[in-house]
PDB file of C-alpha atoms in Angstrom:
ATOM      1  CA  UNK A1020     -89.742  -2.448 -16.037  1.00 42.00           C
ATOM      2  CA  UNK A1021     -92.812  -2.508 -18.266  1.00 41.00           C
ATOM      3  CA  UNK A1022     -92.853  -3.886 -21.736  1.00 46.00           C
ATOM      4  CA  UNK A1023     -93.899  -6.850 -23.731  1.00 50.00           C
ATOM      5  CA  UNK A1024     -97.540  -5.953 -23.806  1.00 44.00           C
ATOM      6  CA  UNK A1025     -98.343  -3.882 -20.764  1.00 42.00           C
ATOM      7  CA  UNK A1026     -98.042  -4.120 -17.039  1.00 40.00           C
ATOM      8  CA  UNK A1027    -100.468  -5.461 -14.521  1.00 43.00           C
ATOM      9  CA  UNK A1028    -103.593  -7.342 -15.409  1.00 42.00           C
ATOM     10  CA  UNK A1029    -106.297  -6.156 -13.027  1.00 47.00           C
ATOM     11  CA  UNK A1030    -108.394  -9.308 -13.489  1.00 57.00           C
ATOM     12  CA  UNK A1031    -106.848 -12.372 -11.870  1.00 63.00           C
ATOM     13  CA  UNK A1032    -105.175 -12.773  -8.496  1.00 70.00           C
ATOM     14  CA  UNK A1033    -101.412 -12.744  -9.227  1.00 67.00           C
ATOM     15  CA  UNK A1034    -100.877 -15.695  -6.904  1.00 69.00           C
ATOM     16  CA  UNK A1035    -103.457 -17.653  -8.896  1.00 74.00           C
ATOM     17  CA  UNK A1036    -101.570 -16.842 -12.095  1.00 76.00           C
ATOM     18  CA  UNK A1037     -98.513 -18.565 -10.652  1.00 77.00           C
ATOM     19  CA  UNK A1038    -100.436 -21.447  -9.068  1.00 75.00           C
ATOM     20  CA  UNK A1039    -102.331 -22.173 -12.291  1.00 78.00           C
ATOM     21  CA  UNK A1040     -99.298 -21.726 -14.528  1.00 83.00           C
ATOM     22  CA  UNK A1041     -98.423 -24.439 -16.993  1.00 88.00           C
ATOM     23  CA  UNK A1042     -94.805 -23.540 -16.320  1.00 92.00           C
ATOM     24  CA  UNK A1043     -93.222 -21.078 -13.919  1.00 92.00           C
ATOM     25  CA  UNK A1044     -89.766 -20.204 -12.676  1.00 94.00           C
ATOM     26  CA  UNK A1045     -86.873 -17.773 -12.736  1.00 96.00           C
ATOM     27  CA  UNK A1046     -85.452 -16.455 -16.007  1.00 97.00           C
ATOM     28  CA  UNK A1047     -83.277 -13.524 -16.998  1.00 97.00           C
ATOM     29  CA  UNK A1048     -84.914 -10.961 -19.302  1.00 96.00           C
ATOM     30  CA  UNK A1049     -83.294  -8.356 -21.532  1.00 95.00           C
ATOM     31  CA  UNK A1050     -84.882  -5.986 -24.010  1.00 92.00           C
ATOM     32  CA  UNK A1051     -83.078  -5.447 -27.303  1.00 90.00           C
ATOM     33  CA  UNK A1052     -80.686  -2.534 -27.045  1.00 88.00           C
ATOM     34  CA  UNK A1053     -80.262  -2.888 -23.279  1.00 91.00           C
ATOM     35  CA  UNK A1054     -77.085  -4.260 -21.722  1.00 90.00           C
ATOM     36  CA  UNK A1055     -78.381  -5.295 -18.324  1.00 94.00           C
ATOM     37  CA  UNK A1056     -80.154  -8.584 -17.644  1.00 96.00           C
ATOM     38  CA  UNK A1057     -83.075  -8.516 -15.208  1.00 96.00           C
ATOM     39  CA  UNK A1058     -83.954 -11.553 -13.113  1.00 97.00           C
ATOM     40  CA  UNK A1059     -87.722 -12.090 -13.174  1.00 97.00           C
ATOM     41  CA  UNK A1060     -90.133 -14.799 -12.110  1.00 95.00           C
ATOM     42  CA  UNK A1061     -92.150 -15.983 -15.118  1.00 95.00           C
ATOM     43  CA  UNK A1062     -95.509 -17.755 -15.206  1.00 94.00           C
ATOM     44  CA  UNK A1063     -97.078 -19.165 -18.373  1.00 93.00           C
ATOM     45  CA  UNK A1064    -100.840 -19.085 -17.778  1.00 90.00           C
ATOM     46  CA  UNK A1065    -103.398 -19.502 -20.535  1.00 87.00           C
ATOM     47  CA  UNK A1066    -102.225 -17.562 -23.579  1.00 89.00           C
ATOM     48  CA  UNK A1067    -100.086 -15.122 -21.595  1.00 92.00           C
ATOM     49  CA  UNK A1068     -96.545 -15.190 -20.254  1.00 94.00           C
ATOM     50  CA  UNK A1069     -96.434 -13.003 -17.130  1.00 94.00           C
ATOM     51  CA  UNK A1070     -93.335 -11.815 -15.322  1.00 96.00           C
ATOM     52  CA  UNK A1071     -93.003 -10.735 -11.712  1.00 95.00           C
ATOM     53  CA  UNK A1072     -90.328  -9.300  -9.457  1.00 95.00           C
ATOM     54  CA  UNK A1073     -90.777 -12.355  -7.169  1.00 93.00           C
ATOM     55  CA  UNK A1074     -93.180 -15.342  -7.092  1.00 90.00           C
ATOM     56  CA  UNK A1075     -95.140 -13.569  -4.321  1.00 89.00           C
ATOM     57  CA  UNK A1076     -95.246 -10.096  -5.898  1.00 89.00           C
ATOM     58  CA  UNK A1077     -98.605  -8.327  -5.602  1.00 88.00           C
ATOM     59  CA  UNK A1078     -98.916  -7.953  -9.378  1.00 91.00           C
ATOM     60  CA  UNK A1079     -97.071  -8.780 -12.601  1.00 94.00           C
ATOM     61  CA  UNK A1080     -94.519  -6.279 -13.863  1.00 95.00           C
ATOM     62  CA  UNK A1081     -95.546  -7.100 -17.426  1.00 94.00           C
ATOM     63  CA  UNK A1082     -96.812  -9.731 -19.795  1.00 94.00           C
ATOM     64  CA  UNK A1083     -96.437 -11.145 -23.273  1.00 94.00           C
ATOM     65  CA  UNK A1084     -99.677 -12.011 -25.088  1.00 92.00           C
ATOM     66  CA  UNK A1085     -98.661 -15.094 -27.036  1.00 89.00           C
ATOM     67  CA  UNK A1086    -101.238 -14.605 -29.781  1.00 87.00           C
ATOM     68  CA  UNK A1087     -99.378 -11.456 -30.848  1.00 90.00           C
ATOM     69  CA  UNK A1088     -95.842 -12.514 -29.898  1.00 91.00           C
ATOM     70  CA  UNK A1089     -93.453 -14.462 -32.110  1.00 90.00           C
ATOM     71  CA  UNK A1090     -91.037 -16.948 -30.611  1.00 90.00           C
ATOM     72  CA  UNK A1091     -87.613 -17.186 -32.223  1.00 89.00           C
ATOM     73  CA  UNK A1092     -84.610 -19.362 -31.534  1.00 84.00           C
ATOM     74  CA  UNK A1093     -81.544 -17.524 -30.267  1.00 84.00           C
ATOM     75  CA  UNK A1094     -78.026 -18.541 -31.234  1.00 84.00           C
ATOM     76  CA  UNK A1095     -77.212 -19.419 -27.615  1.00 91.00           C
ATOM     77  CA  UNK A1096     -78.873 -22.653 -26.378  1.00 92.00           C
ATOM     78  CA  UNK A1097     -79.705 -21.047 -23.025  1.00 94.00           C
ATOM     79  CA  UNK A1098     -81.643 -18.197 -24.665  1.00 95.00           C
ATOM     80  CA  UNK A1099     -84.860 -17.659 -26.594  1.00 95.00           C
ATOM     81  CA  UNK A1100     -86.319 -14.553 -28.191  1.00 95.00           C
ATOM     82  CA  UNK A1101     -89.808 -13.113 -27.879  1.00 94.00           C
ATOM     83  CA  UNK A1102     -90.928 -10.619 -30.495  1.00 94.00           C
ATOM     84  CA  UNK A1103     -94.122  -8.874 -29.306  1.00 93.00           C
ATOM     85  CA  UNK A1104     -96.121  -7.102 -31.995  1.00 92.00           C
ATOM     86  CA  UNK A1105     -95.332  -3.394 -31.985  1.00 91.00           C
ATOM     87  CA  UNK A1106     -92.495  -3.686 -29.470  1.00 90.00           C
ATOM     88  CA  UNK A1107     -88.779  -4.338 -29.363  1.00 92.00           C
ATOM     89  CA  UNK A1108     -87.797  -8.001 -29.025  1.00 94.00           C
ATOM     90  CA  UNK A1109     -86.803  -9.506 -25.697  1.00 95.00           C
ATOM     91  CA  UNK A1110     -84.291 -12.232 -24.939  1.00 95.00           C
ATOM     92  CA  UNK A1111     -85.008 -14.675 -22.127  1.00 96.00           C
ATOM     93  CA  UNK A1112     -82.196 -16.732 -20.634  1.00 96.00           C
ATOM     94  CA  UNK A1113     -81.967 -19.596 -18.163  1.00 96.00           C
ATOM     95  CA  UNK A1114     -79.028 -21.297 -16.491  1.00 94.00           C
ATOM     96  CA  UNK A1115     -79.286 -24.461 -18.605  1.00 95.00           C
ATOM     97  CA  UNK A1116     -80.098 -25.341 -22.207  1.00 94.00           C
ATOM     98  CA  UNK A1117     -82.587 -28.011 -21.049  1.00 95.00           C
ATOM     99  CA  UNK A1118     -84.514 -25.424 -19.010  1.00 94.00           C
ATOM    100  CA  UNK A1119     -84.611 -23.022 -21.946  1.00 94.00           C
ATOM    101  CA  UNK A1120     -85.801 -25.812 -24.238  1.00 93.00           C
ATOM    102  CA  UNK A1121     -88.602 -26.680 -21.792  1.00 94.00           C
ATOM    103  CA  UNK A1122     -89.716 -23.030 -21.782  1.00 94.00           C
ATOM    104  CA  UNK A1123     -89.443 -22.851 -25.584  1.00 93.00           C
ATOM    105  CA  UNK A1124     -91.590 -25.976 -25.952  1.00 93.00           C
ATOM    106  CA  UNK A1125     -94.201 -24.764 -23.456  1.00 93.00           C
ATOM    107  CA  UNK A1126     -94.455 -21.338 -25.111  1.00 91.00           C
ATOM    108  CA  UNK A1127     -94.571 -22.820 -28.631  1.00 89.00           C
ATOM    109  CA  UNK A1128     -97.264 -25.335 -27.624  1.00 88.00           C
ATOM    110  CA  UNK A1129     -99.329 -22.606 -25.971  1.00 84.00           C
ATOM    111  CA  UNK A1130     -98.879 -20.328 -28.986  1.00 73.00           C
ATOM    112  CA  UNK A1131    -100.002 -23.105 -31.326  1.00 77.00           C
ATOM    113  CA  UNK A1132    -103.056 -23.966 -29.175  1.00 76.00           C
ATOM    114  CA  UNK A1133    -103.986 -20.282 -28.926  1.00 66.00           C
ATOM    115  CA  UNK A1134    -103.743 -19.746 -32.676  1.00 67.00           C
ATOM    116  CA  UNK A1135    -105.766 -22.903 -33.326  1.00 68.00           C
ATOM    117  CA  UNK A1136    -108.483 -21.848 -30.872  1.00 67.00           C
ATOM    118  CA  UNK A1137    -108.555 -18.306 -32.271  1.00 63.00           C
ATOM    119  CA  UNK A1138    -108.807 -19.638 -35.827  1.00 65.00           C
ATOM    120  CA  UNK A1139    -111.641 -22.019 -34.939  1.00 67.00           C
ATOM    121  CA  UNK A1140    -113.543 -19.389 -32.950  1.00 61.00           C
ATOM    122  CA  UNK A1141    -113.008 -16.807 -35.675  1.00 54.00           C
ATOM    123  CA  UNK A1142    -114.252 -19.242 -38.317  1.00 50.00           C
ATOM    124  CA  UNK A1143    -117.886 -18.801 -37.277  1.00 51.00           C
ATOM    125  CA  UNK A1144    -118.143 -15.048 -36.923  1.00 50.00           C
ATOM    126  CA  UNK A1145    -121.656 -14.775 -38.281  1.00 48.00           C
ATOM    127  CA  UNK A1146    -120.557 -13.011 -41.441  1.00 48.00           C
ATOM    128  CA  UNK A1147    -122.282 -13.789 -44.694  1.00 46.00           C
ATOM    129  CA  UNK A1148    -120.399 -16.104 -46.935  1.00 46.00           C
TER     130      UNK A1148
END
């Protein structure tokens, strides 16, 4: 069940990823071209959206690095699309449009903050100018 930018993270305690998450909860995930939805526990921590088999899983099954992932609106109000660089897009789905909108907002805000921070940090790279 890998995908979306690699599996595992090897750095942080998975339970800390969930505890420190800006947003976490159950969503359905489907990769483009696949018919079956997979129920996964998602945690938005820092600039990464992790997904787990359960909230207490020993490690993430995979992750989406938001700096290199585009967020797109799906036609269904309970779905959103993630387009990781160099990978097939994924559709995430919740049980309610309001829940999906809350995830969309959290991911978009994180993406915007990450891009802003990256731009500002990259501005002073020591290169001659």
